């Protein structure tokens, strides 16, 4: 009896001989290898392309020159970070953005979860229609939403700017929380609900002991996306802000237009750092894979 | 008193009648199998008993109480789902305790009851595990423990063994039967798997197209199926289309198949004059090498010449396909033992079966 390894070796020898014997110009195996190299190269180029702006921003943030010079920096310093800490304009924007993102996320998560739950109870025909309607802000250009809201709020006197921003951000973040909660709910088997009902729990008890705990990860994932979308939004904020209440992206954009200054690069790096910290915290609390994925509720 | 009584239960979905005038009654401690192909209404019947579907007509009584309008959580019915439906975010102990929380078991009594249930299903010590950490067989036992923990009036098992592999299925089937008997649970098993139905049930109900077509003990269902439908669904069979033959021997009825083969049956002649269907079970057939012996031909024995087409050894049994006159194919199942000489394809054989083993429909 040959061992598995010996048999494998013998097999390889036979196949190699066959290849040598045939001697084609481009063997099947060689085509495979070339293809693998090509795919790897494409992935590498794509990754470089995606990372390039980040790398440039990070390097420029440490530029010692006091004007926006050509890349790469000739000398490094942390002067722009020092300036960032003192910049009241950016800090005010950051404060508004953070408060706005927190408020929006909380509201969008709660409303989105409830909406998704209602949608999941609908008949398939209505479900599709209502889902499409709720998700439409994703495809509607922000300019249109912003302009529409501007016209709408113009009908009232003195609506606080923060409230206007909140309303706008709620519209663009709700699709994320609804979508992710729906994904979470879809992972919950109908038989779990029926099992709980047959064990004596009524609909309300089933919701709190089975549905909600299992949809939790989906809701959390939606909240993460909502937070990111709110922090990132420029278009809606542009329409809703005034000179006193503005968001961080708006402040940064204004800054880049008005002054040739690298504080904006420092701010971007600070934001990146903040995002990484946030992701690490989330990962340790929830498990990022679990929050983003949707296979968490399956047993097998 | 019957634990369960269905009277003329009907359920329609749009124009489709899922269940039609089904009446059933079940005595305490008995196990009843509901067997039928998919779409026969067995699952709808189960859902009506559990309270997930409301009947359009008829009455459902559990322990003498009309439960037709009660919600699932208002009737004490234990359910074992095909996919087990264990709560993935709860431990084994929490799963088993779930029903007790809502069925009024005093909180102080729950831990000891959980322990008792888990030892009943031989999972003592697994309390802190999560369902994802258990094997399929273990998950099923937890689901059973959970369903039995509230001491339900009726236990409903939905395809209880179908998700398990063949070897485990046999083990768990025996165990499941023991557990159900030991707690004296009145049980309905819903399945499309005849082995599961016949082995678990004290009685078997065959359903087809929303109706009950036969009810009887497992052996009775197999040996004397009430119709062609039942015979086809339960067990394997060889079929002949035939008409009444001319020869008459007292106590036998003679038939001639469409290929001109004469077959005798012991049953009294059918009322129908036209075509009948003859059924012979493969394990009732004896095969003899026609070169070696001339088959004895008494009145009770049917003997047909044929040629072996294929021999497949499946371990305990050997399946032999024989070609009969007119290219009809015939399956014979023999025991895989040394004293029965083996057959080879191409060999000429005599197919022998008793007239009392021929079923006429």
XYZ file of N, CA, C and O in Angstrom, chain A residues 189 191-203 205-206 209-210 213-214 296-300, chain B residues 47 52 72-73 77 79 81 83-90 98-99 101-103 131-132 139 146-147:
200
model
N -35.286 33.279 12.093
C -36.216 32.301 11.523
C -37.615 32.471 12.116
O -37.784 32.747 13.302
N -39.631 30.216 12.708
C -39.941 29.178 13.687
C -39.518 29.591 15.105
O -40.086 29.097 16.068
N -38.546 30.497 15.219
C -38.157 30.957 16.558
C -39.330 31.667 17.218
O -39.615 31.476 18.405
N -40.010 32.500 16.432
C -41.166 33.238 16.940
C -42.256 32.243 17.335
O -42.848 32.352 18.409
N -42.482 31.277 16.446
C -43.542 30.305 16.712
C -43.202 29.427 17.906
O -44.080 29.081 18.697
N -41.913 29.084 18.033
C -41.500 28.280 19.186
C -41.808 29.040 20.469
O -42.374 28.490 21.418
N -41.465 30.337 20.488
C -41.697 31.145 21.684
C -43.194 31.244 21.986
O -43.612 31.120 23.141
N -44.000 31.447 20.933
C -45.453 31.530 21.127
C -45.995 30.219 21.697
O -46.821 30.226 22.610
N -45.507 29.101 21.160
C -46.019 27.806 21.624
C -45.573 27.518 23.045
O -46.156 26.690 23.732
N -44.522 28.206 23.487
C -44.034 28.001 24.854
C -44.729 28.928 25.847
O -44.360 28.983 27.011
N -45.702 29.697 25.351
C -46.527 30.469 26.274
C -46.249 31.958 26.315
O -46.888 32.683 27.069
N -45.294 32.436 25.521
C -45.024 33.873 25.515
C -45.979 34.553 24.535
O -46.213 34.025 23.450
N -46.537 35.713 24.924
C -47.409 36.418 23.983
C -46.565 37.264 23.034
O -45.341 37.343 23.180
N -47.206 37.913 22.063
C -46.469 38.632 21.019
C -45.481 39.644 21.596
O -44.346 39.757 21.137
N -44.086 39.676 24.576
C -42.971 38.990 25.259
C -42.002 38.380 24.245
O -40.797 38.406 24.440
N -42.559 37.855 23.149
C -41.697 37.297 22.102
C -40.807 38.397 21.532
O -39.614 38.207 21.306
N -38.039 39.229 24.151
C -37.107 38.163 24.548
C -36.424 37.485 23.359
O -35.373 36.891 23.515
N -37.044 37.571 22.180
C -36.457 36.873 21.033
C -36.088 37.833 19.896
O -34.924 37.951 19.523
N -33.493 40.996 20.909
C -32.100 40.584 21.149
C -31.398 40.074 19.896
O -30.203 40.283 19.722
N -32.159 39.430 19.011
C -31.532 38.870 17.815
C -31.328 39.923 16.731
O -30.438 39.797 15.888
N -25.170 36.178 12.043
C -24.949 35.980 13.470
C -26.048 35.181 14.142
O -25.826 34.593 15.171
N -27.232 35.160 13.535
C -28.346 34.544 14.241
C -28.591 33.103 13.835
O -29.508 32.469 14.296
N -27.754 32.624 12.955
C -27.958 31.250 12.523
C -27.217 30.315 13.461
O -26.126 30.627 13.906
N -27.823 29.185 13.702
C -27.148 28.197 14.543
C -26.197 27.380 13.685
O -25.037 27.216 13.980
N -26.733 26.850 12.596
C -25.905 25.974 11.788
C -25.362 26.713 10.604
O -25.978 27.623 10.084
N -50.480 22.857 12.354
C -50.540 24.285 12.681
C -51.893 24.661 13.261
O -51.999 25.578 14.080
N -51.499 28.115 15.148
C -50.897 29.068 14.208
C -51.793 29.305 13.000
O -51.568 30.217 12.228
N -51.865 30.592 20.195
C -50.930 29.493 20.508
C -50.505 29.505 21.975
O -50.357 28.448 22.594
N -50.295 30.713 22.527
C -49.792 30.779 23.904
C -50.909 30.569 24.939
O -50.646 30.529 26.129
N -49.578 23.386 24.294
C -49.151 22.409 23.291
C -47.644 22.528 23.132
O -47.117 23.621 22.961
N -44.206 21.973 21.065
C -43.862 21.804 19.661
C -42.380 21.528 19.495
O -41.551 22.180 20.111
N -39.793 21.630 16.490
C -39.704 22.045 15.100
C -38.631 21.262 14.357
O -37.659 20.799 14.947
N -36.380 22.418 12.380
C -35.055 23.036 12.531
C -34.741 23.307 14.005
O -33.869 24.086 14.317
N -35.502 22.695 14.894
C -35.361 22.767 16.350
C -35.751 24.125 16.924
O -36.230 24.207 18.035
N -35.488 25.221 16.171
C -35.864 26.562 16.614
C -35.371 26.877 18.013
O -36.086 27.444 18.830
N -34.149 26.507 18.333
C -33.571 26.895 19.620
C -33.205 28.369 19.566
O -32.752 28.860 18.531
N -33.388 29.065 20.684
C -33.043 30.482 20.712
C -31.517 30.610 20.754
O -30.894 30.233 21.748
N -30.907 31.158 19.695
C -29.440 31.123 19.606
C -28.750 32.011 20.645
O -27.585 31.801 20.951
N -29.498 33.002 21.183
C -28.865 33.914 22.142
C -29.059 33.457 23.582
O -28.720 34.177 24.511
N -29.626 32.273 23.755
C -29.840 31.773 25.113
C -29.069 30.468 25.304
O -28.875 29.707 24.360
N -37.374 28.611 29.199
C -38.175 29.666 28.547
C -39.682 29.469 28.751
O -40.391 30.364 29.188
N -40.163 28.268 28.425
C -41.602 28.012 28.519
C -42.127 28.073 29.941
O -43.234 28.547 30.181
N -41.190 29.969 32.305
C -41.361 31.358 32.744
C -42.766 31.850 32.450
O -43.338 32.649 33.188
N -43.314 31.392 31.311
C -44.610 31.922 30.886
C -45.766 30.984 31.210
O -46.916 31.359 31.078
N -45.456 29.762 31.619
C -46.532 28.818 31.913
C -46.760 28.682 33.416
O -47.364 27.712 33.866
N -26.609 26.945 21.859
C -27.007 25.988 20.813
C -25.940 25.797 19.737
O -25.761 24.690 19.233
N -25.224 26.888 19.394
C -24.222 26.771 18.334
C -23.067 25.863 18.739
O -22.292 25.430 17.900
N -28.845 19.334 19.800
C -29.805 20.428 19.646
C -31.225 19.884 19.681
O -32.113 20.472 20.287
N -37.122 21.265 25.988
C -37.821 22.542 26.091
C -39.318 22.349 25.879
O -40.144 22.936 26.580
N -39.669 21.507 24.890
C -41.077 21.294 24.577
C -41.787 20.522 25.696
O -42.958 20.754 25.973
